Amino acid sequence: MSDELLQDSSLPVVDFAGFGDGTSSDALETGKRLLQACQDVGFAYLINTGISQAQVDDMLAWSQKFFSLPPDIKQLAPHPKEGWKQRGYSGIGVEQLSQMVFDSNELAAIRKNTPDFKESFDLGRADSPHLENIWLPEGHLPGFREAALSFYYACRSFQTEKLLRALSLGLGLPADYLAQFHRDGDNQLRLLHYPAAPAEVFSRGEKGRAKAHTDFGTATILFQDSVSGLEVESPSGSGQFILVPPIPGAIVFNVGDILMRWSNDTLKSTLHRVSALVPKDGTGLIQERYSIPFFMGPDVNALVDCLPGCSSEDRPKKYEPITAAAYIDMRLNASYV
């Protein structure tokens, strides 16, 4: 299989300008276009979502302020040892993405290889009974907590008011169908920083940014700074990857593994990665990169079983029912050292 990077970034674009409250014919068309993107590629650019570029730029600026703090200050909000507790700060090399590997010996071998050269900070809703946020003492970065939670809830509003409704409509279900499994809102907003480094350490395999992987949950929306690096596997399944450059005003959307399983593989959860692209300025230095994914998942007790209309006599159910908690915990615990 080739690892060649294709230059044609032709992800579909889905426009939410006419979606409204999800009851119009325009909303239904938006849902159908989103469904087509989920079936063909598993990724899409979303525009006119209601999350402004100014909001994104402001949160990226807060992210930069956070990661510019000294390491000992960032460690005042440490990620817990349990992989499933996706909250707080993880230093460079702590997370090692693995793709559907759960055997302890295999995971140990993977973790001896090049760790992902990135650092992150995770947060969720303010009132979760089982996943409390882990914050820096306010005096170290005044205003950060308020800004991060405000952005989290902006993403949550788009999820509940538009995205889940569009997916439901596209699947031929009532607009509020998927929302009933996502009432609690235990989602994850992740601030990511990929530090700058000489290109040669990446080419020698000493460092990596994020290996090819799929996301665990229902779906993800991603906000990027101006530095490219995200790549998505070609729909042809040839092992080639397509560059997904940042587009101002657009959000990158992708299907997660649970939604693929839920839809009986009707929708695609597609491999993607973050590569260290060599700049053309002759410096030989890979630029630092900031991005912010918002990972959406079902309520922990939701039973993930084949959605109505996604199986038939000719297309029987492929998967046994599983709770969202059981599936996500299995995947998260395989991702941390």
mmCIF file of C-alpha atoms in Angstrom:
data_model
loop_
_atom_site.group_PDB
_atom_site.id
_atom_site.type_symbol
_atom_site.label_atom_id
_atom_site.label_comp_id
_atom_site.label_asym_id
_atom_site.label_seq_id
_atom_site.Cartn_x
_atom_site.Cartn_y
_atom_site.Cartn_z
ATOM 1 C CA MET A 1 0.000 0.000 0.000
ATOM 2 C CA SER A 2 1.274 3.418 -0.933
ATOM 3 C CA ASP A 3 1.810 6.129 1.689
ATOM 4 C CA GLU A 4 1.819 8.849 -0.966
ATOM 5 C CA LEU A 5 0.102 12.144 -0.130
ATOM 6 C CA LEU A 6 -2.492 13.244 -2.652
ATOM 7 C CA GLN A 7 -2.579 16.974 -3.323
ATOM 8 C CA ASP A 8 -6.256 17.181 -4.271
ATOM 9 C CA SER A 9 -8.133 18.061 -1.087
ATOM 10 C CA SER A 10 -11.673 17.601 -2.267
ATOM 11 C CA LEU A 11 -13.599 17.027 0.935
ATOM 12 C CA PRO A 12 -17.308 17.752 0.530
ATOM 13 C CA VAL A 13 -18.631 21.023 1.949
ATOM 14 C CA VAL A 14 -21.908 21.013 3.899
ATOM 15 C CA ASP A 15 -23.568 24.403 4.412
ATOM 16 C CA PHE A 16 -25.780 24.870 7.500
ATOM 17 C CA ALA A 17 -26.931 28.375 6.503
ATOM 18 C CA GLY A 18 -30.527 27.278 5.856
ATOM 19 C CA PHE A 19 -30.797 24.619 8.533
ATOM 20 C CA GLY A 20 -32.741 26.678 11.061
ATOM 21 C CA ASP A 21 -34.447 24.526 13.681
ATOM 22 C CA GLY A 22 -34.271 21.416 11.518
ATOM 23 C CA THR A 23 -37.898 21.361 10.383
ATOM 24 C CA SER A 24 -37.625 22.859 6.884
ATOM 25 C CA SER A 25 -37.006 21.256 3.492
ATOM 26 C CA ASP A 26 -33.626 23.028 3.473
ATOM 27 C CA ALA A 27 -32.756 21.253 6.722
ATOM 28 C CA LEU A 28 -33.631 17.907 5.190
ATOM 29 C CA GLU A 29 -31.386 18.653 2.197
ATOM 30 C CA THR A 30 -28.558 19.591 4.560
ATOM 31 C CA GLY A 31 -29.034 16.262 6.330
ATOM 32 C CA LYS A 32 -28.921 14.376 3.052
ATOM 33 C CA ARG A 33 -25.722 16.146 1.984
ATOM 34 C CA LEU A 34 -24.131 15.374 5.345
ATOM 35 C CA LEU A 35 -25.170 11.736 5.095
ATOM 36 C CA GLN A 36 -23.639 11.482 1.615
ATOM 37 C CA ALA A 37 -20.361 12.888 2.933
ATOM 38 C CA CYS A 38 -20.434 10.389 5.818
ATOM 39 C CA GLN A 39 -20.975 7.505 3.399
ATOM 40 C CA ASP A 40 -18.432 8.588 0.790
ATOM 41 C CA VAL A 41 -15.548 9.974 2.853
ATOM 42 C CA GLY A 42 -16.443 10.115 6.538
ATOM 43 C CA PHE A 43 -15.157 13.715 6.566
ATOM 44 C CA ALA A 44 -16.503 17.093 5.460
ATOM 45 C CA TYR A 45 -16.000 20.801 5.818
ATOM 46 C CA LEU A 46 -18.946 22.445 7.607
ATOM 47 C CA ILE A 47 -19.723 26.126 7.061
ATOM 48 C CA ASN A 48 -22.214 28.570 8.580
ATOM 49 C CA THR A 49 -22.410 26.515 11.753
ATOM 50 C CA GLY A 50 -23.039 29.449 14.084
ATOM 51 C CA ILE A 51 -19.542 29.188 15.599
ATOM 52 C CA SER A 52 -17.769 32.275 14.280
ATOM 53 C CA GLN A 53 -14.164 32.507 13.150
ATOM 54 C CA ALA A 54 -13.678 35.192 15.817
ATOM 55 C CA GLN A 55 -14.698 32.679 18.509
ATOM 56 C CA VAL A 56 -12.268 30.122 17.072
ATOM 57 C CA ASP A 57 -9.394 32.620 16.859
ATOM 58 C CA ASP A 58 -10.013 33.695 20.446
ATOM 59 C CA MET A 59 -9.897 30.097 21.731
ATOM 60 C CA LEU A 60 -6.768 29.349 19.723
ATOM 61 C CA ALA A 61 -5.152 32.397 21.330
ATOM 62 C CA TRP A 62 -6.076 31.096 24.805
ATOM 63 C CA SER A 63 -4.636 27.714 23.851
ATOM 64 C CA GLN A 64 -1.364 29.337 22.866
ATOM 65 C CA LYS A 65 -1.248 31.196 26.189
ATOM 66 C CA PHE A 66 -1.808 27.966 28.101
ATOM 67 C CA PHE A 67 0.864 25.942 26.321
ATOM 68 C CA SER A 68 3.344 28.826 26.635
ATOM 69 C CA LEU A 69 3.275 28.418 30.415
ATOM 70 C CA PRO A 70 6.270 26.723 32.104
ATOM 71 C CA PRO A 71 5.999 22.913 32.314
ATOM 72 C CA ASP A 72 5.771 22.907 36.107
ATOM 73 C CA ILE A 73 2.782 25.275 35.968
ATOM 74 C CA LYS A 74 0.944 23.166 33.365
ATOM 75 C CA GLN A 75 1.518 20.109 35.545
ATOM 76 C CA LEU A 76 -0.617 21.730 38.249
ATOM 77 C CA ALA A 77 -3.595 20.444 36.225
ATOM 78 C CA PRO A 78 -2.416 16.882 35.484
ATOM 79 C CA HIS A 79 -4.332 14.320 33.457
ATOM 80 C CA PRO A 80 -5.281 11.418 35.784
ATOM 81 C CA LYS A 81 -3.528 8.072 35.352
ATOM 82 C CA GLU A 82 -6.744 6.417 34.189
ATOM 83 C CA GLY A 83 -6.975 6.743 30.413
ATOM 84 C CA TRP A 84 -10.751 7.141 30.447
ATOM 85 C CA LYS A 85 -10.575 10.266 32.615
ATOM 86 C CA GLN A 86 -10.064 12.648 29.718
ATOM 87 C CA ARG A 87 -9.425 15.807 31.691
ATOM 88 C CA GLY A 88 -6.435 18.017 32.422
ATOM 89 C CA TYR A 89 -2.951 18.402 30.960
ATOM 90 C CA SER A 90 -0.957 15.675 29.204
ATOM 91 C CA GLY A 91 2.686 16.417 28.483
ATOM 92 C CA ILE A 92 4.592 15.626 25.327
ATOM 93 C CA GLY A 93 4.716 11.904 24.606
ATOM 94 C CA VAL A 94 2.157 10.833 27.233
ATOM 95 C CA GLU A 95 -0.513 9.853 24.715
ATOM 96 C CA GLN A 96 0.386 7.170 22.182
ATOM 97 C CA LEU A 97 -2.379 6.612 19.667
ATOM 98 C CA SER A 98 -3.071 2.996 18.812
ATOM 99 C CA GLN A 99 -5.547 1.698 16.273
ATOM 100 C CA MET A 100 -7.765 -1.114 17.573
ATOM 101 C CA VAL A 101 -4.989 -2.767 19.642
ATOM 102 C CA PHE A 102 -6.014 -3.977 23.103
ATOM 103 C CA ASP A 103 -3.552 -6.753 23.989
ATOM 104 C CA SER A 104 -1.257 -5.556 26.809
ATOM 105 C CA ASN A 105 1.898 -7.009 25.229
ATOM 106 C CA GLU A 106 1.174 -5.427 21.863
ATOM 107 C CA LEU A 107 0.447 -2.082 23.503
ATOM 108 C CA ALA A 108 3.727 -2.233 25.420
ATOM 109 C CA ALA A 109 5.595 -2.781 22.155
ATOM 110 C CA ILE A 110 3.804 0.144 20.497
ATOM 111 C CA ARG A 111 4.650 2.447 23.388
ATOM 112 C CA LYS A 112 8.372 1.727 22.987
ATOM 113 C CA ASN A 113 8.205 3.294 19.546
ATOM 114 C CA THR A 114 8.152 6.991 18.731
ATOM 115 C CA PRO A 115 5.604 8.761 20.960
ATOM 116 C CA ASP A 116 3.278 11.368 19.533
ATOM 117 C CA PHE A 117 5.116 14.699 19.765
ATOM 118 C CA LYS A 118 2.291 16.800 21.128
ATOM 119 C CA GLU A 119 0.801 18.090 24.372
ATOM 120 C CA SER A 120 -2.854 18.527 25.223
ATOM 121 C CA PHE A 121 -5.398 19.888 27.682
ATOM 122 C CA ASP A 122 -8.852 18.294 28.000
ATOM 123 C CA LEU A 123 -12.048 19.637 29.496
ATOM 124 C CA GLY A 124 -15.766 18.931 29.495
ATOM 125 C CA ARG A 125 -19.018 20.256 30.896
ATOM 126 C CA ALA A 126 -18.855 22.046 34.217
ATOM 127 C CA ASP A 127 -21.408 19.867 36.042
ATOM 128 C CA SER A 128 -20.444 16.301 35.171
ATOM 129 C CA PRO A 129 -21.013 14.002 38.173
ATOM 130 C CA HIS A 130 -18.292 11.537 37.192
ATOM 131 C CA LEU A 131 -15.752 13.529 35.131
ATOM 132 C CA GLU A 132 -14.696 16.671 36.946
ATOM 133 C CA ASN A 133 -12.620 19.223 35.112
ATOM 134 C CA ILE A 134 -9.045 19.743 36.256
ATOM 135 C CA TRP A 135 -8.033 23.394 36.119
ATOM 136 C CA LEU A 136 -4.942 25.435 36.803
ATOM 137 C CA PRO A 137 -5.230 27.677 39.833
ATOM 138 C CA GLU A 138 -6.964 30.751 38.395
ATOM 139 C CA GLY A 139 -4.071 33.076 39.195
ATOM 140 C CA HIS A 140 -1.751 31.366 36.708
ATOM 141 C CA LEU A 141 -3.936 32.165 33.677
ATOM 142 C CA PRO A 142 -6.874 34.421 34.637
ATOM 143 C CA GLY A 143 -9.833 34.097 32.273
ATOM 144 C CA PHE A 144 -8.744 30.770 30.765
ATOM 145 C CA ARG A 145 -11.387 28.664 32.515
ATOM 146 C CA GLU A 146 -14.240 30.977 31.533
ATOM 147 C CA ALA A 147 -13.084 31.177 27.895
ATOM 148 C CA ALA A 148 -12.604 27.408 27.560
ATOM 149 C CA LEU A 149 -16.025 26.596 29.021
ATOM 150 C CA SER A 150 -17.701 29.227 26.830
ATOM 151 C CA PHE A 151 -16.193 27.636 23.727
ATOM 152 C CA TYR A 152 -17.144 24.160 24.937
ATOM 153 C CA TYR A 153 -20.789 25.180 25.258
ATOM 154 C CA ALA A 154 -20.745 26.847 21.827
ATOM 155 C CA CYS A 155 -19.676 23.495 20.371
ATOM 156 C CA ARG A 156 -22.267 21.664 22.444
ATOM 157 C CA SER A 157 -25.011 23.966 21.140
ATOM 158 C CA PHE A 158 -24.052 23.239 17.542
ATOM 159 C CA GLN A 159 -24.026 19.518 18.327
ATOM 160 C CA THR A 160 -27.520 19.439 19.809
ATOM 161 C CA GLU A 161 -29.280 22.112 17.756
ATOM 162 C CA LYS A 162 -27.923 21.295 14.304
ATOM 163 C CA LEU A 163 -25.412 18.472 13.863
ATOM 164 C CA LEU A 164 -27.224 15.562 15.530
ATOM 165 C CA ARG A 165 -30.493 16.718 13.979
ATOM 166 C CA ALA A 166 -28.905 16.819 10.510
ATOM 167 C CA LEU A 167 -27.445 13.333 10.946
ATOM 168 C CA SER A 168 -30.813 11.988 12.109
ATOM 169 C CA LEU A 169 -32.639 13.545 9.155
ATOM 170 C CA GLY A 170 -30.070 12.224 6.722
ATOM 171 C CA LEU A 171 -30.549 8.712 8.090
ATOM 172 C CA GLY A 172 -34.309 9.003 7.579
ATOM 173 C CA LEU A 173 -34.999 9.225 11.311
ATOM 174 C CA PRO A 174 -36.912 11.829 13.338
ATOM 175 C CA ALA A 175 -34.803 14.956 13.824
ATOM 176 C CA ASP A 176 -34.470 14.378 17.576
ATOM 177 C CA TYR A 177 -33.604 10.670 17.304
ATOM 178 C CA LEU A 178 -29.851 10.775 17.987
ATOM 179 C CA ALA A 179 -30.220 13.561 20.550
ATOM 180 C CA GLN A 180 -32.019 11.182 22.928
ATOM 181 C CA PHE A 181 -28.756 9.246 23.278
ATOM 182 C CA HIS A 182 -26.669 12.399 23.833
ATOM 183 C CA ARG A 183 -28.572 14.160 26.625
ATOM 184 C CA ASP A 184 -25.813 14.288 29.246
ATOM 185 C CA GLY A 185 -23.249 16.042 27.065
ATOM 186 C CA ASP A 186 -20.180 14.329 28.482
ATOM 187 C CA ASN A 187 -18.122 15.473 25.536
ATOM 188 C CA GLN A 188 -14.460 16.389 25.387
ATOM 189 C CA LEU A 189 -12.908 19.635 24.197
ATOM 190 C CA ARG A 190 -9.213 19.140 23.612
ATOM 191 C CA LEU A 191 -6.613 21.857 23.136
ATOM 192 C CA LEU A 192 -3.670 20.484 21.165
ATOM 193 C CA HIS A 193 -0.181 21.866 20.637
ATOM 194 C CA TYR A 194 2.335 20.304 18.270
ATOM 195 C CA PRO A 195 5.686 21.968 19.075
ATOM 196 C CA ALA A 196 8.121 23.124 16.420
ATOM 197 C CA ALA A 197 11.126 20.896 15.736
ATOM 198 C CA PRO A 198 13.798 20.390 13.059
ATOM 199 C CA ALA A 199 12.473 18.469 10.066
ATOM 200 C CA GLU A 200 15.280 15.928 10.315
ATOM 201 C CA VAL A 201 14.079 14.517 13.657
ATOM 202 C CA PHE A 202 10.757 13.681 12.027
ATOM 203 C CA SER A 203 12.362 12.201 8.906
ATOM 204 C CA ARG A 204 14.602 9.996 11.079
ATOM 205 C CA GLY A 205 11.587 8.757 13.002
ATOM 206 C CA GLU A 206 12.689 10.258 16.314
ATOM 207 C CA LYS A 207 9.471 12.236 16.598
ATOM 208 C CA GLY A 208 5.943 12.016 15.194
ATOM 209 C CA ARG A 209 2.848 14.191 15.432
ATOM 210 C CA ALA A 210 -0.188 11.875 15.430
ATOM 211 C CA LYS A 211 -0.204 8.458 13.821
ATOM 212 C CA ALA A 212 -3.041 7.273 11.595
ATOM 213 C CA HIS A 213 -6.090 6.568 13.739
ATOM 214 C CA THR A 214 -9.853 6.851 13.910
ATOM 215 C CA ASP A 215 -11.833 8.645 16.626
ATOM 216 C CA PHE A 216 -13.711 6.621 19.225
ATOM 217 C CA GLY A 217 -16.997 8.422 19.703
ATOM 218 C CA THR A 218 -20.028 9.551 17.729
ATOM 219 C CA ALA A 219 -18.375 12.342 15.760
ATOM 220 C CA THR A 220 -15.725 15.057 15.977
ATOM 221 C CA ILE A 221 -15.547 18.663 14.868
ATOM 222 C CA LEU A 222 -12.100 20.188 14.495
ATOM 223 C CA PHE A 223 -10.843 23.763 14.551
ATOM 224 C CA GLN A 224 -7.373 24.426 13.105
ATOM 225 C CA ASP A 225 -4.919 27.304 13.076
ATOM 226 C CA SER A 226 -3.303 28.323 9.781
ATOM 227 C CA VAL A 227 -0.688 25.534 9.780
ATOM 228 C CA SER A 228 -1.553 22.479 7.683
ATOM 229 C CA GLY A 229 -0.903 18.940 8.824
ATOM 230 C CA LEU A 230 -4.199 17.058 8.973
ATOM 231 C CA GLU A 231 -4.432 14.270 6.403
ATOM 232 C CA VAL A 232 -7.317 11.898 5.686
ATOM 233 C CA GLU A 233 -7.140 8.506 4.013
ATOM 234 C CA SER A 234 -8.388 8.618 0.436
ATOM 235 C CA PRO A 235 -11.915 7.236 -0.104
ATOM 236 C CA SER A 236 -10.353 4.744 -2.503
ATOM 237 C CA GLY A 237 -8.861 2.950 0.498
ATOM 238 C CA SER A 238 -5.521 2.734 -1.275
ATOM 239 C CA GLY A 239 -3.455 3.832 1.696
ATOM 240 C CA GLN A 240 -2.980 7.256 0.165
ATOM 241 C CA PHE A 241 -3.777 10.318 2.233
ATOM 242 C CA ILE A 242 -5.408 13.630 1.307
ATOM 243 C CA LEU A 243 -4.234 16.902 2.819
ATOM 244 C CA VAL A 244 -7.042 18.775 4.616
ATOM 245 C CA PRO A 245 -5.855 22.393 4.760
ATOM 246 C CA PRO A 246 -7.417 24.887 7.159
ATOM 247 C CA ILE A 247 -10.148 27.024 5.584
ATOM 248 C CA PRO A 248 -11.144 30.159 7.526
ATOM 249 C CA GLY A 249 -14.766 29.943 8.610
ATOM 250 C CA ALA A 250 -14.980 26.186 8.047
ATOM 251 C CA ILE A 251 -15.002 23.382 10.608
ATOM 252 C CA VAL A 252 -13.708 19.899 9.796
ATOM 253 C CA PHE A 253 -16.201 17.145 10.692
ATOM 254 C CA ASN A 254 -15.633 13.408 10.865
ATOM 255 C CA VAL A 255 -17.581 10.291 11.782
ATOM 256 C CA GLY A 256 -16.392 8.357 14.854
ATOM 257 C CA ASP A 257 -16.161 4.609 15.414
ATOM 258 C CA ILE A 258 -19.308 4.385 17.540
ATOM 259 C CA LEU A 259 -21.436 6.033 14.848
ATOM 260 C CA MET A 260 -19.967 3.703 12.240
ATOM 261 C CA ARG A 261 -20.817 0.710 14.436
ATOM 262 C CA TRP A 262 -24.238 2.171 15.268
ATOM 263 C CA SER A 263 -25.018 2.561 11.554
ATOM 264 C CA ASN A 264 -23.923 -0.995 10.741
ATOM 265 C CA ASP A 265 -20.996 0.477 8.775
ATOM 266 C CA THR A 266 -23.324 2.612 6.655
ATOM 267 C CA LEU A 267 -21.240 5.632 7.687
ATOM 268 C CA LYS A 268 -17.438 5.658 7.521
ATOM 269 C CA SER A 269 -15.045 6.304 10.370
ATOM 270 C CA THR A 270 -11.970 7.166 8.338
ATOM 271 C CA LEU A 271 -8.297 6.938 9.205
ATOM 272 C CA HIS A 272 -6.586 10.305 9.616
ATOM 273 C CA ARG A 273 -3.266 11.551 10.905
ATOM 274 C CA VAL A 274 -1.272 14.695 11.585
ATOM 275 C CA SER A 275 1.977 14.957 9.647
ATOM 276 C CA ALA A 276 4.914 17.287 10.026
ATOM 277 C CA LEU A 277 4.894 19.055 6.670
ATOM 278 C CA VAL A 278 8.279 20.446 5.643
ATOM 279 C CA PRO A 279 7.964 24.209 5.046
ATOM 280 C CA LYS A 280 9.093 25.732 1.773
ATOM 281 C CA ASP A 281 10.968 28.610 3.425
ATOM 282 C CA GLY A 282 14.257 26.711 3.539
ATOM 283 C CA THR A 283 14.623 26.862 7.327
ATOM 284 C CA GLY A 284 14.245 23.105 7.796
ATOM 285 C CA LEU A 285 12.057 23.790 10.845
ATOM 286 C CA ILE A 286 8.626 22.235 11.154
ATOM 287 C CA GLN A 287 6.228 24.908 12.385
ATOM 288 C CA GLU A 288 4.330 24.527 15.614
ATOM 289 C CA ARG A 289 0.625 23.817 15.169
ATOM 290 C CA TYR A 290 -2.471 24.362 17.292
ATOM 291 C CA SER A 291 -5.812 22.642 16.850
ATOM 292 C CA ILE A 292 -8.974 22.094 18.899
ATOM 293 C CA PRO A 293 -11.085 18.962 18.415
ATOM 294 C CA PHE A 294 -14.483 18.598 20.089
ATOM 295 C CA PHE A 295 -15.198 14.904 20.580
ATOM 296 C CA MET A 296 -18.852 13.894 20.919
ATOM 297 C CA GLY A 297 -20.003 10.676 22.497
ATOM 298 C CA PRO A 298 -23.279 9.084 23.597
ATOM 299 C CA ASP A 299 -24.410 9.028 27.202
ATOM 300 C CA VAL A 300 -22.406 6.452 29.124
ATOM 301 C CA ASN A 301 -25.352 4.097 29.588
ATOM 302 C CA ALA A 302 -26.593 4.403 26.005
ATOM 303 C CA LEU A 303 -26.906 1.037 24.290
ATOM 304 C CA VAL A 304 -25.244 1.164 20.894
ATOM 305 C CA ASP A 305 -27.300 -1.158 18.705
ATOM 306 C CA CYS A 306 -28.027 -1.003 14.992
ATOM 307 C CA LEU A 307 -29.980 2.140 14.041
ATOM 308 C CA PRO A 308 -33.383 1.731 12.375
ATOM 309 C CA GLY A 309 -33.036 1.405 8.618
ATOM 310 C CA CYS A 310 -29.356 0.381 8.731
ATOM 311 C CA SER A 311 -29.888 -3.382 8.487
ATOM 312 C CA SER A 312 -31.972 -5.713 6.364
ATOM 313 C CA GLU A 313 -32.182 -9.323 5.279
ATOM 314 C CA ASP A 314 -29.460 -8.594 2.736
ATOM 315 C CA ARG A 315 -27.455 -6.512 5.221
ATOM 316 C CA PRO A 316 -27.688 -8.242 8.606
ATOM 317 C CA LYS A 317 -26.424 -6.629 11.791
ATOM 318 C CA LYS A 318 -22.635 -6.958 12.094
ATOM 319 C CA TYR A 319 -22.212 -6.054 15.764
ATOM 320 C CA GLU A 320 -23.566 -7.110 19.132
ATOM 321 C CA PRO A 321 -25.068 -4.359 21.297
ATOM 322 C CA ILE A 322 -22.599 -2.627 23.634
ATOM 323 C CA THR A 323 -22.873 0.268 26.055
ATOM 324 C CA ALA A 324 -21.080 3.436 25.084
ATOM 325 C CA ALA A 325 -19.105 3.353 28.342
ATOM 326 C CA ALA A 326 -17.758 -0.149 27.750
ATOM 327 C CA TYR A 327 -16.616 0.673 24.236
ATOM 328 C CA ILE A 328 -15.029 4.056 24.970
ATOM 329 C CA ASP A 329 -13.206 2.837 28.094
ATOM 330 C CA MET A 330 -11.685 -0.037 26.149
ATOM 331 C CA ARG A 331 -10.370 2.348 23.499
ATOM 332 C CA LEU A 332 -9.133 5.092 25.838
ATOM 333 C CA ASN A 333 -7.219 2.755 28.131
ATOM 334 C CA ALA A 334 -5.282 1.539 25.100
ATOM 335 C CA SER A 335 -4.114 5.081 24.254
ATOM 336 C CA TYR A 336 -2.181 6.162 27.355
ATOM 337 C CA VAL A 337 1.205 5.162 28.666
#
